[in-house]
Coordinates of C-alpha atoms in Angstrom, one line a residue:
M190 CA 18.9 147.4 77.6
G191 CA 22.2 149.2 77.1
N192 CA 23.9 150.9 79.9
T193 CA 22.9 154.4 78.8
E194 CA 19.3 153.4 78.4
S195 CA 19.3 151.5 81.7
V196 CA 20.5 154.5 83.7
T197 CA 18.2 157.0 82.0
V198 CA 15.1 154.8 82.4
Q199 CA 15.9 153.8 86.0
K200 CA 16.3 157.5 87.0
R201 CA 12.9 158.2 85.4
L202 CA 11.3 155.2 87.1
A203 CA 12.7 156.3 90.5
R204 CA 10.1 159.2 90.4
F205 CA 7.3 156.6 90.9
R206 CA 6.5 154.6 93.9
P207 CA 7.5 150.9 93.8
D208 CA 3.9 149.8 93.2
E209 CA 3.6 152.2 90.3
R210 CA 6.8 151.3 88.4
P211 CA 5.5 148.0 86.9
L212 CA 2.5 149.8 85.5
I213 CA 4.7 152.3 83.8
E214 CA 7.0 149.6 82.4
G215 CA 4.1 147.5 81.3
V216 CA 2.5 150.2 79.1
F217 CA 4.8 149.3 76.2
E218 CA 3.8 145.6 76.1
R219 CA 0.1 146.6 76.5
L220 CA 0.3 149.0 73.6
Q221 CA 2.0 146.4 71.5
G222 CA -1.2 144.3 71.5
D223 CA -1.3 140.6 70.5
G224 CA 2.0 139.1 69.7
G225 CA 4.2 141.7 71.5
S226 CA 7.2 141.1 69.4
A227 CA 7.6 144.6 67.8
K228 CA 10.6 146.6 69.1
V229 CA 8.8 149.9 68.5
L230 CA 5.3 151.3 68.7
T231 CA 3.8 152.7 65.6
L232 CA 1.4 155.6 65.2
E233 CA -1.4 153.1 64.7
R234 CA -0.9 151.7 68.1
F235 CA -1.1 155.2 69.7
K236 CA -4.3 155.9 67.7
S237 CA -5.8 152.6 68.8
S238 CA -5.1 153.2 72.5
M239 CA -6.4 156.8 72.5
G240 CA -9.6 155.8 70.6
D241 CA -12.2 158.6 70.4
M242 CA -10.9 160.5 73.4
A243 CA -8.7 162.8 71.2
S244 CA -8.7 164.1 67.6
D245 CA -6.5 162.5 65.0
S246 CA -4.3 165.5 65.0
M247 CA -3.9 165.3 68.8
K248 CA -2.9 161.6 68.6
R249 CA -0.3 162.5 66.1
R250 CA 1.0 165.2 68.4
V251 CA 1.5 162.8 71.3
Y252 CA 3.2 160.3 69.0
R253 CA 5.5 162.9 67.6
A254 CA 6.5 164.0 71.1
A255 CA 7.3 160.5 72.2
C256 CA 9.4 160.1 69.0
C257 CA 11.4 163.2 69.9
V258 CA 12.7 161.6 73.2
E259 CA 16.4 160.6 73.0
S260 CA 16.4 156.9 72.0
G261 CA 19.1 155.9 74.6
D262 CA 21.9 155.4 72.1
G263 CA 23.2 158.9 72.7
A264 CA 21.6 160.4 69.6
A265 CA 19.9 163.8 70.2
P266 CA 16.3 164.5 69.0
G267 CA 16.3 165.1 65.3
S268 CA 19.6 163.4 64.7
G269 CA 18.4 160.0 63.3
S270 CA 16.4 158.7 66.2
G271 CA 14.7 161.9 67.4
S272 CA 12.0 164.0 65.8
G273 CA 13.3 163.1 62.3
K274 CA 13.5 159.4 61.5
A275 CA 12.0 158.2 64.7
A276 CA 8.7 159.8 63.7
T277 CA 8.4 157.2 60.9
S278 CA 10.2 154.3 62.5
G279 CA 8.3 154.2 65.8
V280 CA 8.7 154.7 69.6
S281 CA 11.0 152.4 71.5
R282 CA 10.4 151.1 75.1
H283 CA 13.1 153.5 76.4
Q284 CA 11.5 156.5 74.7
L285 CA 8.0 155.6 76.0
V286 CA 9.1 155.3 79.6
V287 CA 11.0 158.6 79.5
F288 CA 8.1 160.3 77.7
L289 CA 5.6 159.0 80.4
A290 CA 7.8 160.0 83.2
D291 CA 8.4 163.5 81.9
V292 CA 4.7 164.1 81.2
L293 CA 3.4 162.6 84.5
R294 CA 6.2 163.5 86.9
G295 CA 8.6 165.8 85.0
T296 CA 9.8 169.3 85.5
A297 CA 9.0 172.3 83.3
E298 CA 12.5 171.9 81.7
E299 CA 11.7 168.3 80.7
R300 CA 8.1 169.1 79.5
A301 CA 9.1 172.1 77.4
P302 CA 10.7 170.0 74.5
L303 CA 7.6 167.8 74.4
V304 CA 5.4 170.9 74.1
L305 CA 7.7 172.1 71.3
A306 CA 7.4 168.8 69.5
M307 CA 3.6 168.7 69.9
S308 CA 3.2 172.3 68.7
Q309 CA 5.3 171.9 65.5
Q310 CA 3.6 171.5 62.1
E311 CA 3.4 167.9 61.0
G312 CA 5.8 166.9 58.2
A313 CA 7.9 170.1 58.6
G314 CA 10.8 168.4 60.4
H315 CA 12.4 169.4 63.7
S316 CA 12.7 173.1 64.4
E317 CA 14.1 175.0 67.4
V318 CA 11.2 177.4 67.5
V319 CA 7.4 177.4 67.0
A320 CA 5.0 180.3 66.3
R321 CA 2.6 181.5 68.9
E322 CA -0.3 180.5 66.7
Q323 CA 1.1 176.9 66.5
V324 CA 1.1 176.7 70.3
S325 CA -2.5 178.0 70.3
Q326 CA -3.5 175.2 67.9
F327 CA -1.8 172.6 70.0
L328 CA -3.7 173.9 73.1
Q329 CA -7.0 173.8 71.3
D330 CA -6.4 170.1 70.5
V331 CA -5.4 169.4 74.1
L332 CA -8.5 171.2 75.5
S333 CA -10.8 169.5 73.1
A334 CA -9.4 166.1 74.3
V335 CA -9.8 167.1 77.9
V336 CA -13.5 167.9 77.4
Q337 CA -14.0 164.6 75.6
I338 CA -12.3 162.7 78.5
L339 CA -14.5 164.5 81.1
A340 CA -17.6 163.6 79.1
H341 CA -16.7 160.0 78.3
R342 CA -15.5 159.2 81.8
G343 CA -18.6 160.7 83.5
R344 CA -16.7 163.5 85.3
L345 CA -18.9 166.4 84.4
Q346 CA -19.9 166.8 88.1
G347 CA -23.5 167.5 87.3
W348 CA -22.9 169.9 84.4
R349 CA -24.8 169.3 81.1
L350 CA -22.8 169.9 77.9
D351 CA -26.0 170.0 75.8
R352 CA -27.4 172.8 78.0
M353 CA -24.3 175.0 78.2
G354 CA -22.5 177.4 75.8
E355 CA -20.7 176.3 72.7
V356 CA -17.6 174.2 73.6
S357 CA -15.6 175.0 70.5
V358 CA -15.9 178.8 71.2
G359 CA -14.8 178.3 74.8
I360 CA -11.9 176.1 73.8
K361 CA -10.6 178.8 71.4
L362 CA -11.0 181.5 74.1
L363 CA -9.2 179.5 76.8
A364 CA -6.4 178.6 74.4
E365 CA -5.9 182.3 73.6
Q366 CA -6.0 183.2 77.3
M367 CA -3.3 180.6 78.2
C368 CA -1.2 181.7 75.2
S369 CA -1.4 185.3 76.3
E370 CA 1.1 184.2 79.1
L371 CA 3.7 183.3 76.5
K372 CA 6.7 185.6 76.4
A373 CA 7.3 185.2 72.7
S374 CA 10.0 187.0 70.7
E375 CA 9.3 190.1 68.7
Q376 CA 8.7 187.8 65.7
G377 CA 6.0 185.9 67.6
T378 CA 8.1 182.7 68.0
C379 CA 8.9 180.6 71.1
D380 CA 12.0 178.5 71.7
V381 CA 12.4 175.8 74.4
G382 CA 13.4 178.4 77.0
C383 CA 10.2 180.4 76.4
L384 CA 8.1 177.3 76.6
E385 CA 9.8 176.2 79.8
D386 CA 9.1 179.5 81.5
W387 CA 5.4 179.3 80.3
V388 CA 4.9 175.7 81.5
F389 CA 6.4 176.6 84.8
R390 CA 4.1 179.6 85.3
V391 CA 0.9 178.3 83.7
S392 CA 0.2 175.1 85.7
Q393 CA -2.8 174.1 83.6
V394 CA -0.6 173.1 80.7
A395 CA 1.0 170.3 82.7
T396 CA -2.4 169.3 84.3
Y397 CA -4.1 169.0 80.9
L398 CA -1.3 167.1 79.4
E399 CA -1.1 164.7 82.3
L400 CA -4.8 164.0 82.0
L401 CA -4.6 163.5 78.3
V402 CA -1.7 161.1 78.3
S403 CA -2.7 159.1 81.4
E404 CA -6.2 158.6 80.1
G405 CA -5.3 158.2 76.4
L406 CA -2.6 155.6 77.0
G407 CA -4.3 153.9 79.9
V408 CA -1.8 154.8 82.6
V409 CA -3.9 154.4 85.7
L410 CA -1.8 154.8 88.8
P411 CA -3.0 153.5 92.2
N412 CA -4.1 156.0 94.9
R413 CA -3.8 158.8 92.4
P414 CA -7.2 160.1 91.4
P415 CA -7.5 162.2 88.3
P416 CA -7.3 166.0 88.7
T417 CA -10.5 167.8 89.5
L418 CA -11.2 170.3 86.8
L419 CA -14.8 171.2 87.5
P420 CA -16.8 172.2 90.6
P421 CA -19.9 170.1 91.4
C422 CA -23.2 171.5 90.1
R423 CA -26.3 171.0 92.2
E424 CA -30.0 171.9 92.1
T425 CA -30.0 173.2 88.5
P426 CA -33.2 172.9 86.4
W427 CA -31.3 171.9 83.2
S428 CA -34.5 171.1 81.3
Q429 CA -35.5 174.8 81.5
L430 CA -32.1 176.4 81.3
K431 CA -29.6 177.2 78.5
C432 CA -26.5 178.2 80.6
L433 CA -24.4 181.2 79.7
L434 CA -21.3 179.3 80.8
D435 CA -19.4 176.8 78.6
L436 CA -17.2 174.0 80.0
P437 CA -13.8 175.5 79.1
T438 CA -14.8 178.9 80.6
L439 CA -15.9 177.0 83.8
M440 CA -12.5 175.2 83.8
F441 CA -10.8 178.6 83.7
L442 CA -13.0 180.4 86.3
A443 CA -13.3 177.7 89.0
P444 CA -9.6 177.7 90.0
Q445 CA -9.8 181.5 90.5
L446 CA -12.2 181.1 93.4
P447 CA -11.2 180.9 97.0
D448 CA -13.2 177.6 97.5
R449 CA -12.0 176.3 94.1
Y450 CA -13.7 173.0 93.5
S451 CA -15.0 172.2 97.0
A452 CA -18.3 174.0 97.2
P453 CA -21.1 173.0 94.8
W454 CA -22.4 175.6 92.4
R455 CA -26.1 176.4 92.6
L456 CA -28.1 178.6 90.2
L457 CA -29.7 181.5 92.1
F458 CA -31.1 183.7 89.4
S459 CA -31.5 183.6 85.6
T460 CA -33.5 186.1 83.4
Q461 CA -34.5 183.0 81.4
L462 CA -36.2 181.4 84.4
H463 CA -37.0 184.4 86.7
G464 CA -37.7 187.2 84.3
E465 CA -36.1 190.7 84.1
S466 CA -36.6 191.8 87.7
F467 CA -34.0 193.5 89.9
S468 CA -36.0 192.7 93.0
R469 CA -36.1 189.0 92.2
M470 CA -32.3 189.0 91.5
V471 CA -31.6 190.7 94.8
A472 CA -33.9 188.3 96.6
G473 CA -32.0 185.4 95.0
L474 CA -28.5 186.5 95.7
T475 CA -28.6 188.1 99.2
R476 CA -27.3 186.1 102.1
R477 CA -26.3 183.2 99.9
G478 CA -22.6 183.3 100.4
P479 CA -20.1 184.0 97.6
T480 CA -21.6 184.4 94.2
L481 CA -20.7 184.6 90.5
L482 CA -22.5 187.1 88.3
L483 CA -22.6 186.5 84.5
I484 CA -23.9 189.1 82.0
R485 CA -24.4 189.2 78.3
D486 CA -25.1 192.6 76.8
S487 CA -27.0 193.4 73.6
R488 CA -23.7 193.4 71.6
G489 CA -22.8 189.9 72.6
H490 CA -20.1 190.7 75.1
V491 CA -20.0 188.3 78.1
F492 CA -18.5 189.4 81.4
G493 CA -19.2 189.3 85.1
A494 CA -17.9 189.5 88.7
F495 CA -17.1 187.3 91.6
A496 CA -18.4 188.5 95.0
S497 CA -16.4 186.9 97.8
Q498 CA -18.9 187.6 100.5
A499 CA -22.7 187.3 100.9
W500 CA -24.5 190.3 99.5
E501 CA -26.3 192.7 101.8
V502 CA -28.6 195.5 100.7
K503 CA -27.1 198.6 102.2
P504 CA -25.7 201.9 100.9
Q505 CA -22.1 201.2 101.8
F506 CA -19.4 199.3 100.0
Q507 CA -18.8 195.7 101.2
G508 CA -16.7 192.7 100.3
D509 CA -12.9 192.2 100.3
S510 CA -9.9 191.9 98.1
R511 CA -10.8 188.3 96.9
C512 CA -13.5 189.8 94.7
F513 CA -12.7 190.2 91.0
L514 CA -14.1 191.2 87.6
F515 CA -13.8 189.2 84.5
T516 CA -14.5 189.0 80.8
V517 CA -15.5 185.8 78.9
S518 CA -16.1 187.1 75.3
P519 CA -14.5 188.4 73.2
Q520 CA -11.6 187.7 75.6
L521 CA -11.2 185.5 78.6
Q522 CA -9.5 187.4 81.4
V523 CA -9.7 188.0 85.2
Y524 CA -9.0 191.4 86.9
T525 CA -8.2 191.3 90.6
A526 CA -8.0 193.9 93.3
T527 CA -5.4 196.6 92.9
G528 CA -5.4 197.8 96.5
Y529 CA -6.2 201.4 95.4
N530 CA -9.5 201.4 97.3
Q531 CA -12.0 199.0 99.0
H532 CA -14.9 199.6 96.7
F533 CA -15.3 195.9 96.1
M534 CA -19.1 195.4 96.2
Y535 CA -22.2 197.6 96.4
L536 CA -25.9 196.7 96.5
N537 CA -28.7 199.2 97.3
Q538 CA -32.4 199.4 96.6
N539 CA -35.4 201.6 97.3
Q540 CA -33.6 204.7 98.6
Q541 CA -33.8 208.3 97.5
T542 CA -30.4 209.8 98.1
M543 CA -28.0 207.0 97.3
P544 CA -27.6 205.1 94.0
N545 CA -29.9 202.0 93.7
G546 CA -28.4 199.0 91.9
L547 CA -25.5 196.5 92.0
G548 CA -22.0 197.7 91.5
M549 CA -18.4 196.4 91.7
G550 CA -15.3 198.6 91.6
G551 CA -14.7 202.3 90.9
Q552 CA -17.1 204.8 92.5
H553 CA -20.7 206.0 92.3
G554 CA -21.5 206.8 88.7
Y555 CA -18.2 205.3 87.5
F556 CA -18.4 201.6 88.4
G557 CA -16.2 199.0 86.9
L558 CA -19.5 197.1 86.6
W559 CA -22.9 198.5 87.4
L560 CA -26.5 197.1 87.0
D561 CA -29.2 199.7 87.5
S562 CA -32.2 198.9 89.7
D563 CA -34.2 199.9 86.7
F564 CA -33.4 196.4 85.3
G565 CA -32.1 196.2 81.8
R566 CA -29.5 199.0 81.9
G567 CA -25.9 199.2 83.2
H568 CA -22.5 200.6 82.6
S569 CA -18.8 199.7 82.7
R570 CA -16.8 202.9 83.0
A571 CA -13.0 202.6 82.9
R572 CA -11.1 205.8 82.0
P573 CA -8.7 204.2 81.3
K574 CA -9.1 201.5 84.0
C575 CA -11.3 200.7 87.0
T576 CA -9.4 201.9 90.1
T577 CA -10.5 199.0 92.2
Y578 CA -9.8 196.1 89.8
G579 CA -7.6 197.6 87.1
S580 CA -10.1 196.4 84.5
P581 CA -10.8 198.0 81.2
Q582 CA -14.4 198.5 79.9
L583 CA -16.0 195.1 80.1
S584 CA -19.1 195.7 77.9
G585 CA -19.4 196.4 74.2
D586 CA -20.6 200.0 75.0
E587 CA -19.8 202.0 78.1
D588 CA -23.6 202.3 78.8
F589 CA -25.0 198.9 77.9
T590 CA -28.3 197.1 77.6
L591 CA -28.7 193.7 79.3
D592 CA -29.5 190.7 77.2
Y593 CA -29.1 187.9 79.7
V594 CA -28.1 187.6 83.4
E595 CA -27.2 184.6 85.6
V596 CA -26.2 184.4 89.2
W597 CA -24.5 181.3 90.7
A598 CA -23.8 180.6 94.4
V599 CA -20.2 179.3 94.3
G600 CA -19.2 179.0 98.0
K601 CA -20.5 177.7 101.2
P602 CA -23.6 179.6 102.3
P603 CA -23.2 181.6 105.5
E604 CA -24.3 180.1 108.8
T605 CA -27.7 181.1 109.9
E606 CA -27.4 183.8 112.6
G607 CA -28.9 183.0 116.0
E608 CA -31.8 184.8 117.5
E609 CA -29.7 186.2 120.3
G610 CA -29.2 189.9 120.1
E611 CA -31.5 190.3 117.1
G612 CA -33.4 193.1 118.7
K613 CA -30.3 194.9 119.9
R614 CA -29.8 197.1 116.9
S615 CA -28.3 200.5 116.8
V616 CA -30.6 203.5 116.1
L617 CA -28.5 204.1 113.0
D618 CA -28.8 200.5 111.9
M619 CA -32.5 201.2 111.5
D620 CA -31.8 203.7 108.7
P621 CA -28.6 202.7 106.9
E622 CA -29.1 205.5 104.4
V623 CA -28.7 208.2 107.1
R624 CA -25.7 206.3 108.5
A625 CA -24.0 206.2 105.0
I626 CA -24.5 209.9 104.5
M627 CA -23.0 210.7 107.9
E628 CA -20.0 208.5 107.2
M629 CA -19.4 210.2 103.9
T630 CA -19.5 213.6 105.4
G631 CA -17.2 212.7 108.3
K632 CA -19.8 213.0 111.0
T633 CA -19.2 211.3 114.3
L634 CA -21.8 208.5 115.0
H635 CA -22.6 209.4 118.6
S636 CA -25.5 207.0 118.7
Q637 CA -23.4 204.1 117.4
G638 CA -23.6 202.3 120.8
L639 CA -27.3 203.1 121.5
R640 CA -29.7 200.3 121.0
E641 CA -33.4 200.0 120.6
P642 CA -35.1 198.6 123.7
E643 CA -36.1 194.9 123.4
E644 CA -39.7 194.3 122.9
D645 CA -41.5 192.6 125.9
Q646 CA -42.2 189.0 125.4
D647 CA -45.7 187.9 126.0

């Protein structure tokens, strides 16, 4: 190694623990295969290593990015040994070590040029900018490879690809969602600075790239488990279910939840399994801890809500600011609490004077999301946006017809309440409808502290 190469490589290797460095240095020899005399790695060696875990276009993207690393002789990318000639001559040991270090342990500043190279059109030569659409295509290739890796490595955590939504549709939606965070120019292009800002803010970009490169090139570091991208799924009757979720959508929604990946997801209700019944849905979701509600309307729009607390049937709003609304199709997006009010969750049934149904955000008659107790109908009214969550209209029509509903438990179920004090309920607790009306009219609850006498025990 020359002095320049030695210093650069040693600085990159210093990011790894002593027991990890030989593994990084040994990747070049392993990819060389039998013989091990070649001074550079060809595209075919990259393809052979990555196998069927990535598409041919993704393999070429990874190879192109490795070629764009400075070769160590002082030449900049694209000036003879960067993205120009290097793309045909091969990847040197120096380039591979720097590439691996920047992908696995690099900064946003170091990863941005690699993303730029991977996003560029093959055969078009080096360019200082890429179009937003090119970044989206790059992301779709990355996401497709990530799904392949999760499936091939047995990391689906109990989810069944063949019983879930179409992966290709979810990949496109997730790529578009991630690209929506790009601060592209007025012409719709992104330079290295734009990509650096994006990689810094959208952490999934680095996570997905790290998984792709480490698995594809066989860089298995000790005591460094692969990233967890899916929550565990338990007690799901897959043989009877066609899930509304697809895997990329699940990869997007899971990190938004307070418990993230720790608590297993459990199916509580599905119109496919339990029929179109509001009573059955309420029985399935009450007192089950945090839940995720998924809806598909008759126009094919898919949307839903996350309830951060266990549902209770009562004519008052409940929940907290961790709740949110979201859309899946035609656009993947999350809408969090604005702080304007605390109308996070509402669930009521079988009362005459208060609305009966399930609602989240807004106000009575103008919910951000509402399912009527007369199951099959609902509304999403945002004029122009829901006051509680800042969400637009989620459904295809303001007043929509249900096509399919799922409810998942996504957090730790609440602890069972003890028997102590069960009989000591306020008089107003016995009729929550009356209490709600009094609270709305500003009446003082004088009997708040009064309790029903305990029944004599035989």
